[in-house]
Amino acid sequence: ELGVDTSDGALSAELASAAIKSFPNLRALSLDGKQILARTLRTRYPCQSKLKTLVVGRSVLAGVKGALASFLGSCTSLETLCAPAELATFEVLEAAATAWKEARGGAAPLLAHLKLYGYAGYNNDPFASPAAAGSWFGNLETFAFTPRSYGPGVEEGWTHVPTFTKMNRLKSLHVGPLSQGWVPCISTTALGQLLPQLLAAAPNLEHLWVQGGRPSNAEDVELPRLADTLATLPPSLKKLELMDVAIQPQNLVTHSLAKEGSVFLRNCDWLDGNGEQPDYDSGEDDARRERILQHFSGFETAWGVTINVLPWPTDKDDDDAEDDDDSDVAGDDSD
């Protein structure tokens, strides 16, 4: 394994690239920093055909999208990919999937774990890549994505949620955060459209984590409600994690999680039967809350729970990323 980070200027891109060339048997490679990405993704290394894991950090240049597509095409043994959505775009992932399939004589690519984070791009369809992932990667077992985008129209919310391609092998799904920074909270209606589509595409899902998210520029926000989603969970589901969503008593009464399943909650708003936020300072409300929780079989409350299925880089502020001290590196897709 080798991890390289040039974002603080402590390591030159030339030295980092030389180090990668020196290890032809690398199985896991983690890269962060605009200089190393601009240099590395345009270079060929002996380890590429043997790489099992590739992690690309948040400090990226949009101009290296084409370079990433070419780089991934040579990583025919890749099983785990973690990359920012603004770099691993629909076109990049589609090209990689095509190259990997050809290298395997038409068989599905080996990729089993995919994590896309950050913003999907300026005014792009945030669901384009997630909706197509099942058709590209037939062996996908773990999938995490953040359908956030920025640009005109975002404030009005999503207008369309596509049909997701079947992911029959998928066991673990993490969707979100659906809101962060200045991106407003997803509406209850939009969440009610998204989750059923996702669950229908993953009939053998065992672990679902829904992370609503909260915008940082608002102190008091109305979180999306789960509505009837919990009544339609797949029978295979064993673990449910909910974060930054609003939960009502009827959601818990009608849930369909298996009896031996576990539920983890973090930063959720508890609403009464009328959809109002109760005052939990009183003993009566605390008792009512406890009665609500008892509707879950094997219920557990885990504050600060994290998922460690795949590496997850530090969520840097996008403005800070633009100000990295190697931000003077230029890149384009002309090659």
Short mmCIF file of C-alpha atoms in Angstrom, two decimals:
data_model
loop_
_atom_site.label_atom_id
_atom_site.label_comp_id
_atom_site.label_asym_id
_atom_site.label_seq_id
_atom_site.Cartn_x
_atom_site.Cartn_y
_atom_site.Cartn_z
CA GLU A 1 0.00 0.00 0.00
CA LEU A 2 1.12 3.55 -0.74
CA GLY A 3 -0.53 6.83 0.17
CA VAL A 4 0.66 10.11 -1.33
CA ASP A 5 -0.57 13.61 -0.42
CA THR A 6 1.01 16.69 -1.98
CA SER A 7 -1.73 19.14 -1.01
CA ASP A 8 0.42 20.78 1.69
CA GLY A 9 3.50 21.07 -0.55
CA ALA A 10 5.62 18.79 1.65
CA LEU A 11 6.20 16.30 -1.17
CA SER A 12 6.88 17.09 -4.81
CA ALA A 13 4.89 15.47 -7.57
CA GLU A 14 8.13 14.29 -9.20
CA LEU A 15 9.27 12.45 -6.09
CA ALA A 16 5.84 10.93 -5.51
CA SER A 17 5.66 9.72 -9.12
CA ALA A 18 9.12 8.18 -8.83
CA ALA A 19 8.07 6.36 -5.67
CA ILE A 20 5.04 4.83 -7.40
CA LYS A 21 7.27 3.62 -10.24
CA SER A 22 9.55 1.98 -7.69
CA PHE A 23 6.81 -0.33 -6.39
CA PRO A 24 5.60 -2.52 -9.30
CA ASN A 25 3.62 -4.81 -6.98
CA LEU A 26 1.43 -2.16 -5.35
CA ARG A 27 -2.09 -3.38 -4.56
CA ALA A 28 -3.50 -0.20 -2.96
CA LEU A 29 -2.79 3.40 -3.99
CA SER A 30 -4.17 6.58 -2.41
CA LEU A 31 -3.59 9.96 -4.06
CA ASP A 32 -4.44 13.50 -2.97
CA GLY A 33 -3.22 16.90 -4.05
CA LYS A 34 -3.60 18.70 -7.37
CA GLN A 35 0.06 18.37 -8.33
CA ILE A 36 0.27 14.62 -7.83
CA LEU A 37 -3.05 14.01 -9.57
CA ALA A 38 -2.13 16.12 -12.58
CA ARG A 39 1.22 14.31 -12.86
CA THR A 40 0.28 10.78 -11.82
CA LEU A 41 -2.85 10.33 -13.89
CA ARG A 42 -0.89 11.18 -17.05
CA THR A 43 1.83 8.62 -16.29
CA ARG A 44 1.84 4.86 -16.73
CA TYR A 45 3.11 2.67 -13.89
CA PRO A 46 4.03 -1.04 -13.68
CA CYS A 47 1.57 -1.49 -10.78
CA GLN A 48 -1.57 -0.42 -12.61
CA SER A 49 -2.60 -3.86 -13.89
CA LYS A 50 -2.18 -5.26 -10.36
CA LEU A 51 -3.91 -2.51 -8.38
CA LYS A 52 -6.87 -3.70 -6.29
CA THR A 53 -7.70 -0.38 -4.58
CA LEU A 54 -7.49 3.20 -5.81
CA VAL A 55 -8.49 6.16 -3.64
CA VAL A 56 -8.50 9.68 -5.11
CA GLY A 57 -8.83 12.60 -2.69
CA ARG A 58 -10.83 15.81 -2.84
CA SER A 59 -8.11 18.15 -4.15
CA VAL A 60 -8.68 17.73 -7.86
CA LEU A 61 -8.54 19.62 -11.11
CA ALA A 62 -11.45 19.24 -13.49
CA GLY A 63 -8.90 19.18 -16.32
CA VAL A 64 -7.68 15.69 -15.43
CA LYS A 65 -10.98 13.91 -16.14
CA GLY A 66 -9.68 12.52 -19.42
CA ALA A 67 -6.44 11.48 -17.75
CA LEU A 68 -8.36 9.56 -15.08
CA ALA A 69 -10.34 7.68 -17.72
CA SER A 70 -7.15 6.60 -19.43
CA PHE A 71 -5.49 5.72 -16.11
CA LEU A 72 -8.42 3.60 -14.97
CA GLY A 73 -8.51 1.77 -18.28
CA SER A 74 -5.15 0.16 -17.39
CA CYS A 75 -6.29 -0.84 -13.88
CA THR A 76 -8.02 -4.01 -15.08
CA SER A 77 -7.85 -5.78 -11.68
CA LEU A 78 -9.39 -2.94 -9.68
CA GLU A 79 -11.87 -4.05 -7.02
CA THR A 80 -12.27 -0.84 -4.99
CA LEU A 81 -12.55 2.71 -6.32
CA CYS A 82 -13.13 5.83 -4.22
CA ALA A 83 -13.13 9.12 -6.12
CA PRO A 84 -14.82 12.54 -6.20
CA ALA A 85 -17.86 12.62 -8.46
CA GLU A 86 -16.66 15.78 -10.19
CA LEU A 87 -13.67 13.79 -11.47
CA ALA A 88 -15.15 10.29 -11.83
CA THR A 89 -17.94 11.50 -14.09
CA PHE A 90 -20.46 9.46 -16.07
CA GLU A 91 -18.19 9.47 -19.12
CA VAL A 92 -15.11 8.47 -17.11
CA LEU A 93 -16.82 5.56 -15.36
CA GLU A 94 -18.47 4.38 -18.55
CA ALA A 95 -15.12 4.35 -20.38
CA ALA A 96 -13.44 2.48 -17.52
CA ALA A 97 -16.20 -0.12 -17.39
CA THR A 98 -15.91 -0.68 -21.14
CA ALA A 99 -12.13 -1.11 -20.96
CA TRP A 100 -12.35 -3.51 -18.01
CA LYS A 101 -15.04 -5.60 -19.68
CA GLU A 102 -12.97 -5.90 -22.86
CA ALA A 103 -9.93 -6.94 -20.83
CA ARG A 104 -12.01 -9.73 -19.26
CA GLY A 105 -13.28 -11.04 -22.56
CA GLY A 106 -16.75 -9.60 -22.07
CA ALA A 107 -17.17 -10.61 -18.43
CA ALA A 108 -18.35 -8.06 -15.87
CA PRO A 109 -15.56 -5.91 -14.34
CA LEU A 110 -14.12 -7.05 -11.02
CA LEU A 111 -15.05 -3.77 -9.30
CA ALA A 112 -17.02 -4.65 -6.17
CA HIS A 113 -16.76 -1.47 -4.07
CA LEU A 114 -17.49 2.02 -5.42
CA LYS A 115 -17.63 5.27 -3.49
CA LEU A 116 -18.36 8.62 -5.14
CA TYR A 117 -18.24 11.74 -2.98
CA GLY A 118 -18.36 15.48 -3.34
CA TYR A 119 -20.45 17.41 -5.84
CA ALA A 120 -21.63 15.78 -9.05
CA GLY A 121 -20.78 18.86 -11.09
CA TYR A 122 -22.14 22.15 -12.24
CA ASN A 123 -25.82 21.81 -13.07
CA ASN A 124 -25.39 18.15 -14.06
CA ASP A 125 -27.75 15.27 -13.40
CA PRO A 126 -26.61 14.09 -9.94
CA PHE A 127 -28.13 10.64 -10.54
CA ALA A 128 -26.60 9.88 -13.94
CA SER A 129 -23.69 7.77 -12.66
CA PRO A 130 -25.48 6.12 -9.71
CA ALA A 131 -28.40 5.10 -11.92
CA ALA A 132 -26.06 3.44 -14.45
CA ALA A 133 -23.63 1.81 -11.99
CA GLY A 134 -25.49 -1.51 -12.03
CA SER A 135 -25.18 -1.80 -15.81
CA TRP A 136 -21.46 -1.01 -15.73
CA PHE A 137 -20.37 -3.05 -12.72
CA GLY A 138 -22.17 -6.36 -12.43
CA ASN A 139 -20.13 -7.45 -9.39
CA LEU A 140 -20.88 -4.37 -7.27
CA GLU A 141 -21.33 -5.25 -3.59
CA THR A 142 -20.79 -1.91 -1.84
CA PHE A 143 -21.95 1.43 -3.23
CA ALA A 144 -21.78 4.88 -1.65
CA PHE A 145 -22.72 8.07 -3.47
CA THR A 146 -23.64 11.67 -2.78
CA PRO A 147 -26.16 13.04 -5.31
CA ARG A 148 -25.29 16.66 -4.67
CA SER A 149 -24.84 19.20 -7.44
CA TYR A 150 -24.42 22.94 -7.62
CA GLY A 151 -25.51 25.55 -10.07
CA PRO A 152 -28.76 27.14 -11.25
CA GLY A 153 -31.90 25.37 -10.17
CA VAL A 154 -30.46 23.48 -7.21
CA GLU A 155 -32.44 25.55 -4.72
CA GLU A 156 -35.67 24.26 -6.26
CA GLY A 157 -34.60 20.66 -5.59
CA TRP A 158 -34.58 17.63 -7.84
CA THR A 159 -37.18 17.48 -10.55
CA HIS A 160 -36.59 13.89 -11.64
CA VAL A 161 -35.27 10.69 -10.09
CA PRO A 162 -34.43 8.08 -12.75
CA THR A 163 -34.89 4.34 -12.60
CA PHE A 164 -31.75 2.71 -11.23
CA THR A 165 -30.29 -0.30 -13.02
CA LYS A 166 -30.56 -3.51 -11.01
CA MET A 167 -27.68 -4.24 -8.63
CA ASN A 168 -28.45 -7.82 -7.66
CA ARG A 169 -25.14 -8.41 -5.85
CA LEU A 170 -25.31 -5.19 -3.84
CA LYS A 171 -25.13 -5.77 -0.07
CA SER A 172 -24.31 -2.32 1.32
CA LEU A 173 -25.65 1.06 0.16
CA HIS A 174 -24.82 4.51 1.58
CA VAL A 175 -26.71 7.42 0.06
CA GLY A 176 -25.85 10.94 1.19
CA PRO A 177 -25.27 13.42 2.53
CA LEU A 178 -28.13 14.78 0.45
CA SER A 179 -27.51 18.28 1.76
CA GLN A 180 -24.32 20.04 2.79
CA GLY A 181 -22.78 23.48 2.59
CA TRP A 182 -25.32 25.80 0.97
CA VAL A 183 -27.25 23.00 -0.75
CA PRO A 184 -30.75 22.96 0.80
CA CYS A 185 -32.30 19.90 2.42
CA ILE A 186 -33.93 17.38 0.13
CA SER A 187 -37.70 17.56 0.38
CA THR A 188 -39.89 14.83 1.84
CA THR A 189 -41.39 14.31 -1.61
CA ALA A 190 -38.00 13.93 -3.29
CA LEU A 191 -36.77 11.52 -0.62
CA GLY A 192 -39.99 9.55 -1.07
CA GLN A 193 -39.18 9.25 -4.77
CA LEU A 194 -35.50 8.39 -4.35
CA LEU A 195 -35.53 5.66 -1.71
CA PRO A 196 -38.13 3.37 -3.34
CA GLN A 197 -36.20 3.54 -6.61
CA LEU A 198 -32.98 2.60 -4.86
CA LEU A 199 -34.54 -0.23 -2.87
CA ALA A 200 -36.17 -1.64 -6.00
CA ALA A 201 -32.75 -1.76 -7.68
CA ALA A 202 -31.09 -3.61 -4.78
CA PRO A 203 -33.35 -6.59 -3.91
CA ASN A 204 -30.64 -8.35 -1.85
CA LEU A 205 -29.50 -5.36 0.18
CA GLU A 206 -28.33 -6.09 3.75
CA HIS A 207 -27.12 -2.66 4.94
CA LEU A 208 -28.71 0.70 4.13
CA TRP A 209 -27.44 4.06 5.37
CA VAL A 210 -29.51 7.14 4.49
CA GLN A 211 -27.79 10.43 5.36
CA GLY A 212 -30.07 13.40 4.86
CA GLY A 213 -27.51 16.08 5.69
CA ARG A 214 -27.98 19.63 6.93
CA PRO A 215 -26.98 22.86 5.17
CA SER A 216 -24.33 24.77 7.07
CA ASN A 217 -25.87 28.16 6.29
CA ALA A 218 -29.11 27.50 8.21
CA GLU A 219 -29.50 27.10 11.95
CA ASP A 220 -33.01 25.64 11.92
CA VAL A 221 -34.01 23.41 9.02
CA GLU A 222 -36.91 21.11 8.31
CA LEU A 223 -35.49 17.66 7.69
CA PRO A 224 -37.11 15.33 5.14
CA ARG A 225 -39.54 12.78 6.57
CA LEU A 226 -39.28 9.08 5.90
CA ALA A 227 -42.98 8.78 5.06
CA ASP A 228 -43.78 5.17 4.10
CA THR A 229 -40.28 4.12 3.10
CA LEU A 230 -39.67 1.89 6.12
CA ALA A 231 -42.69 -0.22 5.21
CA THR A 232 -41.04 -1.34 1.99
CA LEU A 233 -37.57 -2.39 3.11
CA PRO A 234 -36.22 -5.49 1.34
CA PRO A 235 -36.57 -8.69 3.42
CA SER A 236 -32.81 -9.23 3.20
CA LEU A 237 -32.03 -6.00 5.11
CA LYS A 238 -30.22 -6.57 8.41
CA LYS A 239 -28.87 -3.12 9.28
CA LEU A 240 -30.50 0.29 8.86
CA GLU A 241 -28.71 3.57 9.59
CA LEU A 242 -30.58 6.88 9.49
CA MET A 243 -28.99 10.30 9.86
CA ASP A 244 -30.43 13.80 9.55
CA VAL A 245 -33.97 12.72 8.69
CA ALA A 246 -37.28 13.24 10.48
CA ILE A 247 -38.96 10.20 12.04
CA GLN A 248 -42.62 9.90 13.01
CA PRO A 249 -44.21 7.19 15.19
CA GLN A 250 -46.08 5.62 12.26
CA ASN A 251 -42.75 5.06 10.49
CA LEU A 252 -41.64 2.80 13.31
CA VAL A 253 -44.94 0.98 13.65
CA THR A 254 -44.97 -0.01 9.98
CA HIS A 255 -41.29 -0.78 9.52
CA SER A 256 -40.42 -4.05 7.76
CA LEU A 257 -36.88 -4.66 9.03
CA ALA A 258 -36.22 -8.27 9.99
CA LYS A 259 -36.58 -9.04 13.70
CA GLU A 260 -32.88 -9.77 14.06
CA GLY A 261 -31.98 -6.51 12.33
CA SER A 262 -30.31 -3.49 13.94
CA VAL A 263 -31.19 0.18 13.61
CA PHE A 264 -28.76 3.02 14.17
CA LEU A 265 -29.85 6.65 14.45
CA ARG A 266 -27.83 9.85 14.48
CA ASN A 267 -29.01 13.47 14.58
CA CYS A 268 -32.57 12.61 13.60
CA ASP A 269 -35.58 14.79 14.43
CA TRP A 270 -38.36 13.01 16.33
CA LEU A 271 -41.81 14.20 15.34
CA ASP A 272 -45.13 13.47 17.03
CA GLY A 273 -48.12 11.95 15.26
CA ASN A 274 -49.06 15.36 13.83
CA GLY A 275 -45.63 15.93 12.36
CA GLU A 276 -44.63 18.50 15.00
CA GLN A 277 -41.36 18.61 16.92
CA PRO A 278 -42.19 17.64 20.54
CA ASP A 279 -40.50 19.15 23.56
CA TYR A 280 -38.36 16.38 25.01
CA ASP A 281 -37.49 18.36 28.11
CA SER A 282 -40.50 16.95 29.92
CA GLY A 283 -40.59 13.48 31.44
CA GLU A 284 -43.84 12.67 29.66
CA ASP A 285 -42.29 13.30 26.24
CA ASP A 286 -39.22 11.25 27.17
CA ALA A 287 -41.45 8.33 28.11
CA ARG A 288 -43.39 8.66 24.88
CA ARG A 289 -40.14 8.67 22.94
CA GLU A 290 -39.05 5.47 24.66
CA ARG A 291 -42.37 3.82 23.80
CA ILE A 292 -41.85 4.80 20.17
CA LEU A 293 -38.40 3.27 20.12
CA GLN A 294 -39.71 -0.03 21.44
CA HIS A 295 -41.43 -0.63 18.12
CA PHE A 296 -38.04 -1.54 16.68
CA SER A 297 -36.93 -5.12 17.33
CA GLY A 298 -33.31 -5.20 18.44
CA PHE A 299 -33.18 -1.40 18.48
CA GLU A 300 -29.85 0.27 19.19
CA THR A 301 -28.95 3.93 19.35
CA ALA A 302 -25.44 4.76 18.15
CA TRP A 303 -24.34 8.38 18.23
CA GLY A 304 -21.40 9.10 15.99
CA VAL A 305 -21.61 5.77 14.20
CA THR A 306 -19.38 5.54 11.12
CA ILE A 307 -19.09 3.10 8.26
CA ASN A 308 -15.67 1.63 7.52
CA VAL A 309 -16.45 -0.51 4.50
CA LEU A 310 -14.39 1.81 2.27
CA PRO A 311 -11.86 4.58 2.86
CA TRP A 312 -13.49 7.97 3.16
CA PRO A 313 -11.26 11.06 2.86
CA THR A 314 -11.70 14.12 5.01
CA ASP A 315 -14.59 16.22 3.76
CA LYS A 316 -12.77 19.46 3.01
CA ASP A 317 -14.47 22.73 2.32
CA ASP A 318 -14.63 23.20 -1.44
CA ASP A 319 -13.36 26.74 -1.17
CA ASP A 320 -10.34 25.57 0.80
CA ALA A 321 -9.65 22.95 -1.83
CA GLU A 322 -9.46 25.67 -4.45
CA ASP A 323 -6.88 27.53 -2.34
CA ASP A 324 -4.42 24.63 -1.92
CA ASP A 325 -0.86 25.80 -2.34
CA ASP A 326 -0.45 23.68 -5.45
CA SER A 327 -3.51 25.24 -7.10
CA ASP A 328 -1.32 26.83 -9.79
CA VAL A 329 -1.07 23.52 -11.60
CA ALA A 330 -2.88 23.70 -14.93
CA GLY A 331 -4.66 20.79 -16.56
CA ASP A 332 -6.83 20.16 -19.55
CA ASP A 333 -8.45 17.33 -21.41
CA SER A 334 -6.90 18.15 -24.77
CA ASP A 335 -4.89 14.91 -24.70
#
